Short mmCIF file of C-alpha atoms in Angstrom, two decimals:
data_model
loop_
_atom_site.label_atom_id
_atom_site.label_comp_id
_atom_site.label_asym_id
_atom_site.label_seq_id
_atom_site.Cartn_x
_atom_site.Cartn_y
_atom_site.Cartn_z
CA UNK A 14 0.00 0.00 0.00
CA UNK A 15 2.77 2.64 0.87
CA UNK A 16 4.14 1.87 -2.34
CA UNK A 17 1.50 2.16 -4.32
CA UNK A 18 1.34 5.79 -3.12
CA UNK A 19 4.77 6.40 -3.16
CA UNK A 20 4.31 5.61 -6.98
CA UNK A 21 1.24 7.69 -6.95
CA UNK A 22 2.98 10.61 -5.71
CA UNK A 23 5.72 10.54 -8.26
CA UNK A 24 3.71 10.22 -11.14
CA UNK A 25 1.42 13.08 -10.22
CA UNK A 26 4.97 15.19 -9.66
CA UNK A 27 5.39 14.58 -13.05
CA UNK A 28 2.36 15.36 -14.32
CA UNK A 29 2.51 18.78 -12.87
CA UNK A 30 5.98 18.87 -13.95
CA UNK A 31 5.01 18.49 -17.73
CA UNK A 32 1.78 20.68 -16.99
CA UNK A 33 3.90 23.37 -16.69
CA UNK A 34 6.35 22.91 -18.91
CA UNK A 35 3.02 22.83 -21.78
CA UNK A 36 1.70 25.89 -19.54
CA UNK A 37 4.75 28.44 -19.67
CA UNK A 38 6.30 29.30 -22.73
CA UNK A 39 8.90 31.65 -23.03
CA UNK A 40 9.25 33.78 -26.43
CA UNK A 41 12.95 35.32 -26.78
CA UNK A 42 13.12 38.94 -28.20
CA UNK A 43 12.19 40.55 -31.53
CA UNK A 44 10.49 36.82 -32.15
CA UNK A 45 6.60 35.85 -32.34
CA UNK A 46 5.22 32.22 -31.65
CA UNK A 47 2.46 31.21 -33.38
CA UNK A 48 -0.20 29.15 -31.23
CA UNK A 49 -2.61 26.36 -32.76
CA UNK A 50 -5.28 24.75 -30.55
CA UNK A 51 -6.11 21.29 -31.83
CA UNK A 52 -4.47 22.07 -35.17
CA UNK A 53 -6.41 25.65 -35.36
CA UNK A 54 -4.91 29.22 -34.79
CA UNK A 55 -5.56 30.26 -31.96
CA UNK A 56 -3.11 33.28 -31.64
CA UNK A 57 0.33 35.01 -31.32
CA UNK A 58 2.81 34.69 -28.55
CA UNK A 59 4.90 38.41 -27.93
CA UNK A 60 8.56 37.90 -27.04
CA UNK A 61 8.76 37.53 -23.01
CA UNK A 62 6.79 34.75 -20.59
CA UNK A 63 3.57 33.33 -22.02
CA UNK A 64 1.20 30.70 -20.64
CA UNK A 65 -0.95 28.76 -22.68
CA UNK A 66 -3.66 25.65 -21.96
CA UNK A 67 -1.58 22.60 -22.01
CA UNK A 68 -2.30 19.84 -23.83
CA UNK A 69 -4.77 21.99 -25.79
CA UNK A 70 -2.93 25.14 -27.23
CA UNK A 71 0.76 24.54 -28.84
CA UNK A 72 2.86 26.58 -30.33
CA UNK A 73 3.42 25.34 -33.91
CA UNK A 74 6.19 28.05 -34.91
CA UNK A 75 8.16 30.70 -33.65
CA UNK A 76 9.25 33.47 -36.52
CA UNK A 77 12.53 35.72 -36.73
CA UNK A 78 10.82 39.12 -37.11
CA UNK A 79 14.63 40.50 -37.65
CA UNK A 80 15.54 41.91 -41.12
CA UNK A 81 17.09 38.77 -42.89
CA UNK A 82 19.92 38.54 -45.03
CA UNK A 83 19.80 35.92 -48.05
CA UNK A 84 22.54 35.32 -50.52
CA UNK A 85 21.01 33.01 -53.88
CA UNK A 86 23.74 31.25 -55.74
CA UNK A 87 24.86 32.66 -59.41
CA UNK A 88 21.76 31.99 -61.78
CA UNK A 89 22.43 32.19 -65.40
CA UNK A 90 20.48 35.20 -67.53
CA UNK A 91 20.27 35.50 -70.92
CA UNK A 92 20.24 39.39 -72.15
CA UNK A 93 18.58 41.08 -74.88
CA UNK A 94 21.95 40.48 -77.38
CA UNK A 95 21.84 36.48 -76.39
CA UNK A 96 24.72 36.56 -73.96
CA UNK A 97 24.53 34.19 -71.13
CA UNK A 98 25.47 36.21 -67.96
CA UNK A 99 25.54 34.96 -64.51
CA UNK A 100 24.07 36.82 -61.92
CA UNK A 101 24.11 36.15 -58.09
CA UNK A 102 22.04 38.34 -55.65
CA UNK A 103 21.50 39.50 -52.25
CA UNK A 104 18.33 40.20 -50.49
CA UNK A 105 17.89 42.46 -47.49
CA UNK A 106 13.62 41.31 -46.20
CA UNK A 107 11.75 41.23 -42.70
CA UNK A 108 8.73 39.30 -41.31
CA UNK A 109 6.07 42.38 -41.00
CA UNK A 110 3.06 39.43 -40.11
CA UNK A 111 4.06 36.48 -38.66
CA UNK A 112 0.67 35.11 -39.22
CA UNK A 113 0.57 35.36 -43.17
CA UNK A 114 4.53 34.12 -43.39
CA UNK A 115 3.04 31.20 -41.64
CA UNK A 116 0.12 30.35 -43.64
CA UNK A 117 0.04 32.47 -46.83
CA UNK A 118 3.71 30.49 -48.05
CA UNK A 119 5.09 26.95 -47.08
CA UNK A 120 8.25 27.96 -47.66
CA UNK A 121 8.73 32.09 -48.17
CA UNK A 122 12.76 32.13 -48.09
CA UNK A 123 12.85 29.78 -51.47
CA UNK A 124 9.62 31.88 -52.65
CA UNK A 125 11.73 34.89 -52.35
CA UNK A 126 14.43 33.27 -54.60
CA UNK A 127 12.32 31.75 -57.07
CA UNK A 128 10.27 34.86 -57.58
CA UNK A 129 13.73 37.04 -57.87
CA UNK A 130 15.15 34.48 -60.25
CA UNK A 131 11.83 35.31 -63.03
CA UNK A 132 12.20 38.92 -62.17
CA UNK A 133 15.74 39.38 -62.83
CA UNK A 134 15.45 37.23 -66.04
CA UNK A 135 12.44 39.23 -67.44
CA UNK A 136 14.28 42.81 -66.37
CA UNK A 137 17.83 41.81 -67.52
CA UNK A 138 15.99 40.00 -70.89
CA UNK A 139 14.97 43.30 -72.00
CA UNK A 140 18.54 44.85 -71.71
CA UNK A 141 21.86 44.26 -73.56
CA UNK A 142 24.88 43.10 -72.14
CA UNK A 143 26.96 46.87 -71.87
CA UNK A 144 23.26 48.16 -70.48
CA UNK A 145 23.36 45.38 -67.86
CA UNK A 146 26.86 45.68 -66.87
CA UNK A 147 26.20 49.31 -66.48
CA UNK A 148 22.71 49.80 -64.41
CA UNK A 149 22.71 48.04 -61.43
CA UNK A 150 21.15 50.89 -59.76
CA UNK A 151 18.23 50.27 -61.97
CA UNK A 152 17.66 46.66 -61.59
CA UNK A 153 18.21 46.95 -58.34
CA UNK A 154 15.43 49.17 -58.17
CA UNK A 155 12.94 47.48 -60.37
CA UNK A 156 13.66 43.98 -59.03
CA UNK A 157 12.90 45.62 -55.26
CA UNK A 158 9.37 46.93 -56.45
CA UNK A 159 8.28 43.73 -57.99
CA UNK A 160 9.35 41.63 -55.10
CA UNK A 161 8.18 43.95 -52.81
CA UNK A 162 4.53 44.30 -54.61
CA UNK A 163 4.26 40.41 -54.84
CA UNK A 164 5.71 39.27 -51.10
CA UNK A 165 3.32 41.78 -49.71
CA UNK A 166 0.43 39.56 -48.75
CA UNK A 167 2.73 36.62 -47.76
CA UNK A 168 3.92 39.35 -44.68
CA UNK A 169 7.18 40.28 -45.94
CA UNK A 170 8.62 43.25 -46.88
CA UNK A 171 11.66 42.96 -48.72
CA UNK A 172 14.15 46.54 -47.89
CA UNK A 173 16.84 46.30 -50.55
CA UNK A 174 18.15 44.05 -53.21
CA UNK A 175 21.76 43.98 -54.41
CA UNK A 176 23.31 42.48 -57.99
CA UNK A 177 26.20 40.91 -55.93
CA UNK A 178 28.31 39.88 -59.47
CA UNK A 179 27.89 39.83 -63.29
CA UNK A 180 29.84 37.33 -64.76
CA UNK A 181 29.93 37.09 -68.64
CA UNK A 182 31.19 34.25 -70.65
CA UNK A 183 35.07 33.73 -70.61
CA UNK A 184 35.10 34.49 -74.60
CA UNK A 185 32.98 37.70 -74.06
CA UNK A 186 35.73 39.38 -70.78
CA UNK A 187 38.44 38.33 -73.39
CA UNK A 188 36.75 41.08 -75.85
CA UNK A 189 36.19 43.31 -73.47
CA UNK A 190 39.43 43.40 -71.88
CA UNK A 191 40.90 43.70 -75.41
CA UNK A 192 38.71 46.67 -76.08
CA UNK A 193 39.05 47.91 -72.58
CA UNK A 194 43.05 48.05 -73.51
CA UNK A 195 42.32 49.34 -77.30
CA UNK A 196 40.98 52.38 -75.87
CA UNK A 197 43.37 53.07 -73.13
CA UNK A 198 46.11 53.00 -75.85
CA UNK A 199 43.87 55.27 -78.10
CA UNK A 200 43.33 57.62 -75.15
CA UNK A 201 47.41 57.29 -74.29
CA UNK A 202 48.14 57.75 -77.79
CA UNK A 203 45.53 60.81 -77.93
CA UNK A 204 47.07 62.37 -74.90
CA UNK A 205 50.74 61.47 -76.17
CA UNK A 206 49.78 63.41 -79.68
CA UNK A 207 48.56 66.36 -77.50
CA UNK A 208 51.10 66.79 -75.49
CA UNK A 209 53.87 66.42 -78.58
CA UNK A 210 51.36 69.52 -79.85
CA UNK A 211 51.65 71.57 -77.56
CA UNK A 212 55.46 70.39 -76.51
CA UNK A 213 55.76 72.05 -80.62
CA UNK A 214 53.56 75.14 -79.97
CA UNK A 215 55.51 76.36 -77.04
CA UNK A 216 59.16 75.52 -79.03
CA UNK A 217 57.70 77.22 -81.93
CA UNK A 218 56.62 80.28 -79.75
CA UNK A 219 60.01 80.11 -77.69
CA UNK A 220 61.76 80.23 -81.04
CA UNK A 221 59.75 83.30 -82.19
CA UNK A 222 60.24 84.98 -79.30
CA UNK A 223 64.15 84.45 -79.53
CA UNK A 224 64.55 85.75 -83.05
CA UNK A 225 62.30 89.13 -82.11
CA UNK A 226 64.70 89.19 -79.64
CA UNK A 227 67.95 88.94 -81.60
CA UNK A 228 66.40 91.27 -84.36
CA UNK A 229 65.49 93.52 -81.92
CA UNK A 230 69.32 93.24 -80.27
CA UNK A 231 70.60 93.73 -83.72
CA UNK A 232 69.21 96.47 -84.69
CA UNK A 233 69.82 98.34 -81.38
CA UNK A 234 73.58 97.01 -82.25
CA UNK A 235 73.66 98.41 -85.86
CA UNK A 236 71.75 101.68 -84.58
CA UNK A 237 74.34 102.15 -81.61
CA UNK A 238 77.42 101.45 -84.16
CA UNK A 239 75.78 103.80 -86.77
CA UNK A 240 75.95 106.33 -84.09
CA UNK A 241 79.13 105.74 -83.18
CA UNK A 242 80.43 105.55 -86.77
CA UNK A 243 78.95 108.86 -87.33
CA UNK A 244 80.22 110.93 -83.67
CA UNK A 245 83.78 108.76 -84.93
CA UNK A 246 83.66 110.31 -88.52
CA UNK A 247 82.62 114.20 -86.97
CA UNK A 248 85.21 114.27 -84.90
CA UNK A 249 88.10 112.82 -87.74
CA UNK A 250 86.57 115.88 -89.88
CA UNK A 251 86.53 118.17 -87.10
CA UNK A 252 90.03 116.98 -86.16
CA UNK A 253 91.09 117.72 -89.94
CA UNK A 254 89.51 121.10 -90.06
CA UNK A 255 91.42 121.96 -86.94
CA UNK A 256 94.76 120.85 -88.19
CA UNK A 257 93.84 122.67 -91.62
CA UNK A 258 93.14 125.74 -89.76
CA UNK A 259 96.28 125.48 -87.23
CA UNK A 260 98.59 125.36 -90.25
CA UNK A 261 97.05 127.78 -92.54
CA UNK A 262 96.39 130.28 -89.35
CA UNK A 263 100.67 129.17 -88.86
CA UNK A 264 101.53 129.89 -92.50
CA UNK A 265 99.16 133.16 -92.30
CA UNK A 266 101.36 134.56 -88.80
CA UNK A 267 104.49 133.71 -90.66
CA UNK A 268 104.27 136.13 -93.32
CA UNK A 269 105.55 133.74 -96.36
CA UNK A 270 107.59 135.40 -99.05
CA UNK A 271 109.09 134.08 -102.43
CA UNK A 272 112.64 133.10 -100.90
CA UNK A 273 110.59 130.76 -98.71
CA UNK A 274 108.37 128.99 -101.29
CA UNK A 275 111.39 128.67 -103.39
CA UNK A 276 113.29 126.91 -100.47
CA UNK A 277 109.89 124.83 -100.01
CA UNK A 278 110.28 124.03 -103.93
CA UNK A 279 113.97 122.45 -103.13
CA UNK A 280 112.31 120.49 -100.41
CA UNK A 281 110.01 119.17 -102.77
CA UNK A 282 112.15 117.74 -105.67
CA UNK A 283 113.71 114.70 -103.85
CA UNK A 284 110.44 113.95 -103.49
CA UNK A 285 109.27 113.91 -107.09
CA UNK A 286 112.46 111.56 -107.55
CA UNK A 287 111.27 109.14 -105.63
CA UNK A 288 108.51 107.39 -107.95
CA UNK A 289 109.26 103.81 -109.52
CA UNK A 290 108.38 105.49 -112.96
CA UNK A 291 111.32 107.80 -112.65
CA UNK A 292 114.29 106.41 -114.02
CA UNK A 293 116.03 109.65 -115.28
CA UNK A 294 116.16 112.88 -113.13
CA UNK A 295 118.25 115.45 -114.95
CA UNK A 296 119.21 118.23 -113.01
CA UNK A 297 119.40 121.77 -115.24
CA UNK A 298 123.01 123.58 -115.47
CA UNK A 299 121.43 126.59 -115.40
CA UNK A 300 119.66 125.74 -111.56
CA UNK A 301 120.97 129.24 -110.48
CA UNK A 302 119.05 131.13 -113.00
CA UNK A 303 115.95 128.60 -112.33
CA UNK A 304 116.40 130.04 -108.80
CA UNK A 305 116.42 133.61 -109.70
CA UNK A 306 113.56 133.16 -112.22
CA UNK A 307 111.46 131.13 -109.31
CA UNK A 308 111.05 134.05 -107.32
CA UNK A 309 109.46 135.79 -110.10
CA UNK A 310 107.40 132.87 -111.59
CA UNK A 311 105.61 132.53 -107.89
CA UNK A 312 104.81 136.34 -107.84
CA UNK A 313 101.68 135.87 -109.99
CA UNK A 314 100.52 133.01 -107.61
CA UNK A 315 97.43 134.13 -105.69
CA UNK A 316 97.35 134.46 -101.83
CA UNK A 317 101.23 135.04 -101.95
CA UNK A 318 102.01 138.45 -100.79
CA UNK A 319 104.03 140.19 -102.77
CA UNK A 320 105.24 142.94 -99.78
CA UNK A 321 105.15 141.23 -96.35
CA UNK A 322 105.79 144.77 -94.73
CA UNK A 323 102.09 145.91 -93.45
CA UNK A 324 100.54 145.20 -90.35
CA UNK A 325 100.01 141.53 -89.17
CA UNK A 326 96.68 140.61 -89.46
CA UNK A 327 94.97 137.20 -88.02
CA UNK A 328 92.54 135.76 -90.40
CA UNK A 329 88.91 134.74 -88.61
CA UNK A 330 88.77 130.85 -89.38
CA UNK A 331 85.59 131.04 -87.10
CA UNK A 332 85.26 129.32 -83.37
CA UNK A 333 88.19 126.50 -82.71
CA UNK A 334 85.63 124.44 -80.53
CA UNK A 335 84.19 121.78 -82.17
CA UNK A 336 80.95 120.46 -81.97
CA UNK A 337 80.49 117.64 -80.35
CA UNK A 338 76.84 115.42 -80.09
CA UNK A 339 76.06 115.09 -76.81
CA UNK A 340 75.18 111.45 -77.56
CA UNK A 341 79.23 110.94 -77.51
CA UNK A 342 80.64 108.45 -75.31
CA UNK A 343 83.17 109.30 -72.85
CA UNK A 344 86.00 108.01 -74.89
CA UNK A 345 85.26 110.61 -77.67
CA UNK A 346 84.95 113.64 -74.83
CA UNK A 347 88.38 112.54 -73.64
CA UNK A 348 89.95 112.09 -76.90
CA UNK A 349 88.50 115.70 -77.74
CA UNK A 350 89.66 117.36 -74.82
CA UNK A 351 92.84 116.22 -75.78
CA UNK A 352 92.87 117.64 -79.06
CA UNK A 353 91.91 121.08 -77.91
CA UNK A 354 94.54 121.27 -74.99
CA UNK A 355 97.00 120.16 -77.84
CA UNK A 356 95.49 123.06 -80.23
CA UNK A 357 95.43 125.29 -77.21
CA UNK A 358 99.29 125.02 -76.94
CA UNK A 359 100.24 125.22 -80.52
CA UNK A 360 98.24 128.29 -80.46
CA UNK A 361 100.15 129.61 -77.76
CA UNK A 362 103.64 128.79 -78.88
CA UNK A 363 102.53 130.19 -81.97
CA UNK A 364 101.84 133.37 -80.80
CA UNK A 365 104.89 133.22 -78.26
CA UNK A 366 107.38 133.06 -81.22
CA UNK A 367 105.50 136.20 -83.09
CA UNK A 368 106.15 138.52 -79.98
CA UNK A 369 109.86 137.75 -79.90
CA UNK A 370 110.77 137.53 -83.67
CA UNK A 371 111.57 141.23 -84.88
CA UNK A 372 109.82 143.28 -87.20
CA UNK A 373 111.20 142.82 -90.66
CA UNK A 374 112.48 145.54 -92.75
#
């Protein structure tokens, strides 16, 4: 008898046991359990502790009401050219009614991939491969509207889609790569020709600006030696007309008679010897009477006086100082000074001598 209860007792423990364990159910966070009663639903359990009929209500499911993350494998896609391209996506979906996941779908992850798997084939069909390779954005966008439109009564609501890779046949990157690296060399060889363009503008403007340049320098150099050829060529005349005054103005204070041009004469006829042509110089017997006949001969000369007796007069050859541009360098002002001191002195000596010679008679 006591072990009959005994027995008794432990198998009504464990029937309370098990009571509660069917009684209490807890629901973790951001989760919702889905309760049947006799195969029915009866309701949805929040996250936190629950307690439910035992034996009578069970909870048949328990959905992930967190924003999922699903990677399908590479599907291949035919485009609008006939190029096989393999696409593999991403989707980014939540669980907004845990009820309709439950019931509306058997299985709403591989609904999701089957539905995105038409979609992307109907979108990308319509395209050609350089279009597909080059709008993501807009597939993205179109494959998100029709997935979200259709999963909307199964209680999902899918946030974002991604094109994770496009993959075209091997054949098909070959020709792109080759024309990828055609028209980088056509852009190298475009930026290559440019820059040889303007490397030739610039030498061809450097080069003009150099010869304005020397033309410019040599004319400057032929003006400034035409100017200096000139102030060279005054001052030789001016120098001449000084020395041409200096001896006539000499000759002039020396009173010059016949005795001395016939003395000059003398002077003179070596030098008429002295040409190559001259072979012969005869010399006259008669010289003396030559002599005394020379005096008379020069008498008719004019500018000779014949009576050197009257007053001394100075003949006005005008201003000694020449003139001298005032564009002359220094060189020419010294060398001028030079000549004037020296014309200064012969002047003086000149007159010097006429003080102290006697009057003649």
């Amino acid at each position: 008898m006591g072990t009959a209860l005994l027995v008794l007792a432990v198998l009504v423990i464990l029937l309370v046991v098990v009571a509660l364990t069917k009684t209490i159910r807890i629901i973790p966070q951001a989760r919702a359990g889905i309760v049947e009663r006799f195969g029915k639903y009866k309701g949805s359990l929040p996250a936190g502790l629950n307690v439910v009929v035992p034996f009578v209500d069970k909870v048949r499911y328990v959905i992930d009401l967190r924003e999922q993350v699903v990677s399908f494998p590479p599907q291949p896609v035919i485009t609008e050219d006939n190029l096989v391209v393999s696409i593999d996506t991403v989707i980014y979906f939540q669980v907004t009614d845990p009820v309709a996941a439950t019931y509306e779908i058997a299985n709403y992850i591989q609904a999701v991939e089957q539905l995105t798997m038409t979609t992307l084939r109907n979108i990308v069909g319509g395209m050609d491969l350089e279009e597909t390779l080059t709008s993501r954005d807009a597939i993205n966008s179109r494959l998100r509207g029709v997935l979200d439109e259709a999963t909307g009564k199964w209680g999902i609501r899918v946030n974002r889609v991604e094109l994770k890779g496009i993959d075209p046949p091997p054949s098909i990157k070959d020709s792109m790569e080759k024309q990828m690296r055609a028209d980088r060399d056509k852009r190298a060889a475009i930026l290559t020709a440019e820059g040889e363009r303007q490397s030739a503008i610039l030498t061809a403007e450097g080069a003009k600006q150099s010869a304005i340049l020397n033309a410019e320098g040599d004319r400057e150099s032929q003006i400034l030696r035409a100017q200096a050829d000139r102030e060279a060529a005054i001052l030789r005349a001016q120098g001449e007309g000084q020395a041409i005054q200096t001896v006539f103005q000499a000759i002039h204070d020396g009173r010059p008679d016949q005795s001395l041009l016939a003395y000059q004469y003398l002077q003179m006829m070596p030098k008429i010897a002295e040409g190559d042509a001259n072979k012969v110089w005869i010399v006259p017997s008669e010289i003396g009477k030559a002599l005394e006949g020379l005096g008379s001969t020069m008498n008719s000369l004019q500018g000779i006086p014949d009576d050197v007796e009257g007053p001394r007069v100075r003949v006005d050859m005008g201003s000694s100082e020449p003139a001298v541009p005032e564009a002359a360098d220094s060189t020419l002002s010294s060398a001028h000074a030079a000549v004037e001191e020296a014309i200064a002195e012969a002047k003086g000596a000149a007159v010097g001598n006429d003080r102290e010679a006697p009057p003649q008679q």
